[in-house]
């Protein structure tokens, strides 16, 4: 990429894409702009986490039954506070909140719904490993004069208007799609702007890395164990053993997969006997990553179905996830058949 291309800010990039879409009103661009501002505020605190009194748990339990980390709660508050005021939204849904988050009457309402995981990978916060904010944007289906209902939010992923994540790592990166390719930006802290670092990203067709929490092997069924095992031998798309990498932060594991190829898996398991289930949330984790993967030429599946076609039953529906290089994901689907 030329030096000139590198100096494109995310705002310029969004405006360029907005011009290419004849139906664009600017509202969507405004929404992303506000979200980026929220992400910058979160980034500022994540990078100072060790210095501020923001590490550790709040003592509360979230809707998933997990301990709420202080930074999770902070990121959730920042996003809700900022995005209520964007004028583009009619509702939000967060991994941390049990129900739909309405936009108070006093703010301007728009047609869009923002679904987000404010700080994914929170178990990694205390040990200074990458975490991230994941987002998905839908357009309401009910008439604007009515209250937003669950069915406005429970839409399959192929209806997303946009999706992406911000990763707080050695550098803060934004990766997003609005259905016109996947683009990555790096936050230059000296000027406070996200600058284009990769345009139109493509996942290699076959990778060399598999990523999964193998500590769960005793909770997997036989086919899942066989699929994971295949990446250690030669009976796989590469024809030789893959390297294993697992951070335990979806954003970091997905980001590596997007750049280098390979497969990330969070399969169904039997940790709760007689209740097999995946861990990752369809609406705020699997669907946005699936849109990015497909836009980059990759595949995202629950092992049998395209993630983007699954209709969620509830706001917090969980699914198994196999995502990454086309050949690697299809190889697993073949074994799970
Ligand atoms: P979280 O939203 O509570 O942080 O949980 C989601 C995270 C993902 O980032 C990651 O892929 C997965 O949980 C790791 O789970 P595990 O620790 O079971 O391997
Ligand atoms: Mg999460």
Short mmCIF file of C-alpha atoms and ligand atoms in Angstrom, two decimals:
data_model
loop_
_atom_site.label_atom_id
_atom_site.label_comp_id
_atom_site.label_asym_id
_atom_site.label_seq_id
_atom_site.Cartn_x
_atom_site.Cartn_y
_atom_site.Cartn_z
CA UNK A 1 0.00 0.00 0.00
CA UNK A 2 1.33 3.44 -0.91
CA UNK A 3 2.14 6.04 1.73
CA UNK A 4 -0.79 8.14 0.44
CA UNK A 5 -3.29 5.25 0.83
CA UNK A 6 -1.99 4.64 4.34
CA UNK A 7 -2.96 8.14 5.35
CA UNK A 8 -6.67 7.56 4.65
CA UNK A 9 -8.55 7.93 7.91
CA UNK A 10 -11.47 5.68 8.74
CA UNK A 11 -13.84 8.66 8.43
CA UNK A 12 -12.66 9.35 4.88
CA UNK A 13 -12.99 5.66 4.07
CA UNK A 14 -16.55 5.56 5.42
CA UNK A 15 -17.53 8.65 3.42
CA UNK A 16 -16.02 7.17 0.26
CA UNK A 17 -18.13 4.02 0.72
CA UNK A 18 -21.18 6.07 1.55
CA UNK A 19 -20.85 7.92 -1.80
CA UNK A 20 -20.73 4.57 -3.62
CA UNK A 21 -24.08 3.52 -2.13
CA UNK A 22 -27.00 5.34 -3.79
CA UNK A 23 -29.34 4.77 -0.82
CA UNK A 24 -26.94 5.99 1.86
CA UNK A 25 -28.27 8.79 4.03
CA UNK A 26 -25.20 9.47 6.12
CA UNK A 27 -26.92 8.10 9.25
CA UNK A 28 -25.03 4.84 9.05
CA UNK A 29 -21.73 6.67 8.67
CA UNK A 30 -22.61 8.79 11.70
CA UNK A 31 -23.36 5.62 13.67
CA UNK A 32 -19.97 4.10 12.88
CA UNK A 33 -18.27 7.39 13.59
CA UNK A 34 -19.79 7.51 17.09
CA UNK A 35 -18.92 3.88 17.71
CA UNK A 36 -15.31 4.59 16.76
CA UNK A 37 -15.23 7.43 19.26
CA UNK A 38 -16.51 5.07 21.98
CA UNK A 39 -13.81 2.57 20.98
CA UNK A 40 -11.12 5.24 21.32
CA UNK A 41 -12.32 6.00 24.84
CA UNK A 42 -12.27 2.31 25.75
CA UNK A 43 -8.83 1.93 24.18
CA UNK A 44 -7.51 4.80 26.28
CA UNK A 45 -8.59 3.02 29.48
CA UNK A 46 -7.60 -0.49 28.42
CA UNK A 47 -4.04 0.66 27.73
CA UNK A 48 -3.85 2.27 31.18
CA UNK A 49 -5.60 -0.63 32.92
CA UNK A 50 -2.65 -1.52 35.15
CA UNK A 51 -2.39 2.08 36.39
CA UNK A 52 -6.04 2.80 37.07
CA UNK A 53 -8.29 0.99 39.50
CA UNK A 54 -10.05 -0.79 36.66
CA UNK A 55 -8.73 -4.34 36.87
CA UNK A 56 -10.58 -7.14 38.57
CA UNK A 57 -14.19 -8.02 39.11
CA UNK A 58 -17.07 -5.75 40.09
CA UNK A 59 -18.62 -8.43 42.31
CA UNK A 60 -21.66 -8.61 40.02
CA UNK A 61 -22.74 -11.55 37.84
CA UNK A 62 -23.86 -10.77 34.27
CA UNK A 63 -26.74 -12.31 32.31
CA UNK A 64 -24.45 -15.14 31.17
CA UNK A 65 -23.82 -16.09 34.81
CA UNK A 66 -20.22 -14.85 34.58
CA UNK A 67 -18.30 -12.47 36.86
CA UNK A 68 -18.42 -8.94 35.46
CA UNK A 69 -14.94 -7.44 35.11
CA UNK A 70 -14.67 -3.74 35.91
CA UNK A 71 -13.45 -2.94 32.40
CA UNK A 72 -16.37 -4.87 30.87
CA UNK A 73 -18.79 -2.76 32.83
CA UNK A 74 -16.92 0.44 31.92
CA UNK A 75 -16.86 -0.40 28.19
CA UNK A 76 -20.57 -1.26 28.30
CA UNK A 77 -21.41 2.08 29.93
CA UNK A 78 -19.28 4.07 27.46
CA UNK A 79 -20.90 2.47 24.42
CA UNK A 80 -24.45 2.86 25.74
CA UNK A 81 -23.85 6.49 26.76
CA UNK A 82 -22.31 7.49 23.41
CA UNK A 83 -24.54 5.51 21.11
CA UNK A 84 -27.82 6.61 22.72
CA UNK A 85 -26.93 10.09 21.45
CA UNK A 86 -25.96 9.15 17.88
CA UNK A 87 -29.45 9.75 16.48
CA UNK A 88 -29.04 6.67 14.27
CA UNK A 89 -30.32 3.97 16.64
CA UNK A 90 -33.71 2.78 17.79
CA UNK A 91 -32.31 0.15 20.19
CA UNK A 92 -29.21 -1.68 21.33
CA UNK A 93 -28.42 -5.14 22.68
CA UNK A 94 -25.29 -5.93 24.68
CA UNK A 95 -23.71 -9.17 25.81
CA UNK A 96 -23.84 -7.69 29.31
CA UNK A 97 -27.58 -6.82 29.36
CA UNK A 98 -30.40 -9.36 29.61
CA UNK A 99 -32.87 -7.35 27.53
CA UNK A 100 -33.01 -4.93 24.62
CA UNK A 101 -31.63 -1.52 25.61
CA UNK A 102 -34.14 1.12 24.47
CA UNK A 103 -33.09 4.62 23.36
CA UNK A 104 -34.61 7.12 25.82
CA UNK A 105 -37.39 9.32 24.43
CA UNK A 106 -35.36 12.51 24.80
CA UNK A 107 -32.84 11.42 22.12
CA UNK A 108 -33.37 11.36 18.35
CA UNK A 109 -34.25 7.90 17.09
CA UNK A 110 -33.07 6.25 13.86
CA UNK A 111 -33.68 2.94 12.08
CA UNK A 112 -30.61 1.03 13.18
CA UNK A 113 -30.00 -1.49 15.96
CA UNK A 114 -26.54 -1.93 17.45
CA UNK A 115 -25.64 -5.30 18.97
CA UNK A 116 -22.31 -5.49 20.74
CA UNK A 117 -19.97 -7.33 23.04
CA UNK A 118 -18.34 -4.41 24.88
CA UNK A 119 -15.16 -6.20 25.90
CA UNK A 120 -14.75 -9.68 24.57
CA UNK A 121 -12.13 -11.99 26.05
CA UNK A 122 -12.52 -10.48 29.50
CA UNK A 123 -10.76 -13.38 31.21
CA UNK A 124 -7.61 -11.97 29.56
CA UNK A 125 -7.95 -8.42 30.88
CA UNK A 126 -6.09 -8.98 34.13
CA UNK A 127 -3.10 -10.52 32.35
CA UNK A 128 -2.64 -7.78 29.72
CA UNK A 129 -3.60 -9.90 26.71
CA UNK A 130 -5.66 -8.63 23.76
CA UNK A 131 -9.34 -7.97 24.27
CA UNK A 132 -11.80 -6.37 21.88
CA UNK A 133 -15.19 -4.81 21.19
CA UNK A 134 -17.34 -6.70 18.65
CA UNK A 135 -20.29 -5.05 16.90
CA UNK A 136 -23.11 -5.89 14.54
CA UNK A 137 -25.57 -3.47 12.95
CA UNK A 138 -29.10 -4.34 11.87
CA UNK A 139 -31.94 -2.26 10.46
CA UNK A 140 -35.30 -2.52 12.25
CA UNK A 141 -38.06 -4.39 10.45
CA UNK A 142 -41.05 -3.04 12.40
CA UNK A 143 -42.54 0.35 11.46
CA UNK A 144 -40.66 3.31 13.00
CA UNK A 145 -43.69 4.58 14.95
CA UNK A 146 -43.88 1.33 16.97
CA UNK A 147 -41.71 0.18 19.87
CA UNK A 148 -38.77 -2.01 18.88
CA UNK A 149 -39.56 -5.67 19.49
CA UNK A 150 -37.47 -8.82 19.94
CA UNK A 151 -38.10 -9.75 16.30
CA UNK A 152 -36.29 -6.59 15.20
CA UNK A 153 -33.20 -7.89 16.97
CA UNK A 154 -33.59 -11.65 16.35
CA UNK A 155 -32.65 -11.43 12.67
CA UNK A 156 -30.32 -13.86 10.91
CA UNK A 157 -26.78 -12.60 10.29
CA UNK A 158 -27.12 -12.20 6.53
CA UNK A 159 -29.35 -9.20 7.30
CA UNK A 160 -26.50 -7.32 8.99
CA UNK A 161 -25.83 -3.88 7.51
CA UNK A 162 -22.35 -3.89 8.93
CA UNK A 163 -20.11 -5.66 11.40
CA UNK A 164 -16.64 -5.46 12.85
CA UNK A 165 -14.44 -5.29 15.89
CA UNK A 166 -11.89 -3.12 17.61
CA UNK A 167 -8.93 -5.00 19.03
CA UNK A 168 -7.03 -3.52 21.95
CA UNK A 169 -3.61 -5.09 21.58
CA UNK A 170 -0.04 -3.90 21.01
CA UNK A 171 -1.80 -1.43 18.73
CA UNK A 172 -5.52 -0.70 18.64
CA UNK A 173 -7.08 -1.87 15.38
CA UNK A 174 -10.50 -1.47 13.81
CA UNK A 175 -11.68 -4.05 11.29
CA UNK A 176 -15.04 -3.48 9.64
CA UNK A 177 -17.29 -4.40 6.76
CA UNK A 178 -20.45 -2.84 5.38
CA UNK A 179 -20.76 -5.55 2.75
CA UNK A 180 -18.12 -3.98 0.50
CA UNK A 181 -15.07 -5.93 1.61
CA UNK A 182 -13.17 -6.01 4.87
CA UNK A 183 -10.87 -3.17 5.82
CA UNK A 184 -8.47 -2.72 8.73
CA UNK A 185 -7.29 0.49 10.39
CA UNK A 186 -4.68 1.11 13.06
CA UNK A 187 -5.09 3.79 15.70
CA UNK A 188 -2.24 6.27 15.56
CA UNK A 189 -2.27 7.49 19.18
CA UNK A 190 -0.20 10.57 18.32
CA UNK A 191 -3.01 11.99 16.16
CA UNK A 192 -5.94 10.03 17.63
CA UNK A 193 -7.04 8.72 14.23
CA UNK A 194 -7.56 5.25 12.80
CA UNK A 195 -5.48 5.08 9.58
CA UNK A 196 -6.01 2.52 6.84
CA UNK A 197 -3.63 -0.41 7.15
CA UNK A 198 -5.29 -3.11 4.99
CA UNK A 199 -7.87 -2.63 2.26
CA UNK A 200 -10.02 -5.53 0.98
CA UNK A 201 -8.56 -8.25 3.17
CA UNK A 202 -8.75 -11.84 1.92
CA UNK A 203 -8.42 -15.00 4.03
CA UNK A 204 -6.06 -17.53 2.38
CA UNK A 205 -8.03 -20.54 1.02
CA UNK A 206 -6.06 -22.97 3.19
CA UNK A 207 -4.20 -22.07 6.35
CA UNK A 208 -1.50 -23.58 8.50
CA UNK A 209 -2.92 -22.90 11.97
CA UNK A 210 -5.75 -24.44 13.98
CA UNK A 211 -7.12 -22.68 17.03
CA UNK A 212 -9.28 -24.31 19.68
CA UNK A 213 -9.39 -24.81 23.45
CA UNK A 214 -8.18 -28.42 23.55
CA UNK A 215 -8.68 -28.53 27.30
CA UNK A 216 -12.30 -29.26 26.41
CA UNK A 217 -11.52 -32.50 24.55
CA UNK A 218 -13.22 -34.72 27.14
CA UNK A 219 -16.46 -32.76 26.63
CA UNK A 220 -16.51 -33.18 22.82
CA UNK A 221 -18.29 -35.85 20.83
CA UNK A 222 -16.25 -38.33 18.75
CA UNK A 223 -16.58 -36.48 15.44
CA UNK A 224 -15.43 -33.18 16.91
CA UNK A 225 -12.41 -34.86 18.50
CA UNK A 226 -11.64 -36.52 15.14
CA UNK A 227 -11.90 -33.20 13.27
CA UNK A 228 -9.50 -31.46 15.68
CA UNK A 229 -7.14 -34.46 15.64
CA UNK A 230 -6.99 -34.32 11.82
CA UNK A 231 -5.07 -31.02 11.99
CA UNK A 232 -2.23 -32.80 13.79
CA UNK A 233 -1.72 -35.38 11.04
CA UNK A 234 -1.68 -35.37 7.25
CA UNK A 235 -5.33 -36.08 6.45
CA UNK A 236 -6.27 -32.42 6.14
CA UNK A 237 -6.33 -29.76 3.36
CA UNK A 238 -2.66 -28.92 3.90
CA UNK A 239 -1.49 -32.53 3.86
CA UNK A 240 0.77 -31.95 6.87
CA UNK A 241 0.40 -30.99 10.52
CA UNK A 242 -0.88 -27.51 11.36
CA UNK A 243 0.51 -25.23 14.06
CA UNK A 244 -1.67 -24.71 17.13
CA UNK A 245 -2.42 -21.19 18.40
CA UNK A 246 -5.04 -20.23 20.99
CA UNK A 247 -5.25 -16.87 22.76
CA UNK A 248 -8.70 -17.35 24.29
CA UNK A 249 -9.87 -13.94 23.05
CA UNK A 250 -12.10 -14.40 20.01
CA UNK A 251 -11.06 -11.06 18.55
CA UNK A 252 -7.36 -11.96 18.69
CA UNK A 253 -7.84 -15.53 17.46
CA UNK A 254 -10.12 -14.35 14.65
CA UNK A 255 -7.80 -11.50 13.67
CA UNK A 256 -4.89 -13.91 13.25
CA UNK A 257 -7.11 -16.25 11.22
CA UNK A 258 -8.26 -13.38 8.98
CA UNK A 259 -4.69 -12.35 8.26
CA UNK A 260 -2.91 -15.68 8.06
CA UNK A 261 -5.70 -18.18 7.34
CA UNK A 262 -6.42 -21.41 9.17
CA UNK A 263 -9.37 -22.27 11.36
CA UNK A 264 -10.77 -21.09 14.68
CA UNK A 265 -13.13 -23.50 16.42
CA UNK A 266 -15.37 -23.29 19.45
CA UNK A 267 -17.28 -26.57 19.04
CA UNK A 268 -20.35 -27.80 20.80
CA UNK A 269 -19.47 -29.49 24.10
CA UNK A 270 -21.11 -31.50 26.88
CA UNK A 271 -19.82 -29.48 29.84
CA UNK A 272 -23.42 -29.53 31.06
CA UNK A 273 -24.36 -33.23 30.70
CA UNK A 274 -27.37 -33.77 28.38
CA UNK A 275 -27.20 -30.11 27.29
CA UNK A 276 -24.73 -29.91 24.42
CA UNK A 277 -24.07 -26.33 23.39
CA UNK A 278 -21.56 -23.95 21.91
CA UNK A 279 -20.12 -21.16 24.04
CA UNK A 280 -20.11 -18.17 21.72
CA UNK A 281 -23.11 -15.90 21.33
CA UNK A 282 -24.71 -15.86 17.89
CA UNK A 283 -25.77 -12.21 17.79
CA UNK A 284 -22.78 -10.41 19.29
CA UNK A 285 -19.91 -12.81 18.49
CA UNK A 286 -20.53 -15.44 15.80
CA UNK A 287 -22.65 -13.41 13.34
CA UNK A 288 -20.43 -10.33 13.07
CA UNK A 289 -17.30 -12.49 12.70
CA UNK A 290 -19.14 -14.62 10.10
CA UNK A 291 -19.98 -11.54 8.03
CA UNK A 292 -16.33 -10.46 8.12
CA UNK A 293 -15.13 -13.97 7.25
CA UNK A 294 -17.46 -14.31 4.26
CA UNK A 295 -16.63 -10.81 3.03
CA UNK A 296 -12.97 -11.86 3.10
CA UNK A 297 -13.64 -15.06 1.12
CA UNK A 298 -13.73 -17.36 4.16
CA UNK A 299 -16.42 -19.60 5.64
CA UNK A 300 -18.29 -19.57 8.98
CA UNK A 301 -20.36 -22.54 10.07
CA UNK A 302 -21.83 -24.11 13.19
CA UNK A 303 -20.53 -27.38 11.79
CA UNK A 304 -23.56 -27.97 9.58
CA UNK A 305 -25.21 -24.64 8.75
CA UNK A 306 -23.96 -21.29 7.51
CA UNK A 307 -23.77 -19.08 10.63
CA UNK A 308 -25.34 -16.16 8.73
CA UNK A 309 -28.53 -18.16 8.09
CA UNK A 310 -29.21 -19.16 11.70
CA UNK A 311 -32.18 -17.34 13.20
CA UNK A 312 -31.54 -16.64 16.91
CA UNK A 313 -34.20 -17.83 19.40
CA UNK A 314 -33.17 -15.34 22.06
CA UNK A 315 -30.85 -12.36 22.45
CA UNK A 316 -28.23 -14.62 24.02
CA UNK A 317 -28.50 -17.76 21.85
CA UNK A 318 -25.17 -19.62 21.70
CA UNK A 319 -23.80 -21.57 18.74
CA UNK A 320 -20.79 -23.75 17.93
CA UNK A 321 -18.42 -21.84 15.63
CA UNK A 322 -15.99 -23.03 12.93
CA UNK A 323 -14.57 -20.06 11.05
CA UNK A 324 -11.69 -19.21 8.76
CA UNK A 325 -10.14 -20.50 5.54
CA UNK A 326 -12.65 -22.04 3.15
CA UNK A 327 -10.85 -25.38 2.72
CA UNK A 328 -10.16 -25.81 6.43
CA UNK A 329 -13.73 -25.10 7.56
CA UNK A 330 -15.25 -27.27 4.81
CA UNK A 331 -12.89 -30.08 5.83
CA UNK A 332 -14.30 -29.99 9.38
CA UNK A 333 -17.89 -29.84 8.11
CA UNK A 334 -17.21 -32.96 6.04
CA UNK A 335 -16.06 -34.86 9.17
CA UNK A 336 -18.99 -33.61 11.27
CA UNK A 337 -21.56 -34.71 8.66
P1 LIG B 1 -16.51 -13.53 26.97
O1 LIG B 1 -17.42 -12.83 26.02
O2 LIG B 1 -17.12 -13.81 28.29
O3 LIG B 1 -15.18 -12.84 27.08
O4 LIG B 1 -16.28 -15.01 26.39
C1 LIG B 1 -15.97 -15.18 25.06
C2 LIG B 1 -14.56 -15.66 24.93
C3 LIG B 1 -14.03 -15.54 23.53
O5 LIG B 1 -13.33 -14.34 23.36
C4 LIG B 1 -13.10 -16.71 23.42
O6 LIG B 1 -13.03 -17.18 22.10
C5 LIG B 1 -13.70 -17.73 24.33
O7 LIG B 1 -14.52 -17.03 25.23
C6 LIG B 1 -12.68 -18.46 25.11
O8 LIG B 1 -13.31 -19.40 25.91
P2 LIG B 1 -12.51 -20.50 26.75
O9 LIG B 1 -11.84 -19.76 27.86
O10 LIG B 1 -13.56 -21.45 27.20
O11 LIG B 1 -11.52 -21.14 25.82
MG1 LIG B 2 -17.71 -12.15 24.42
#
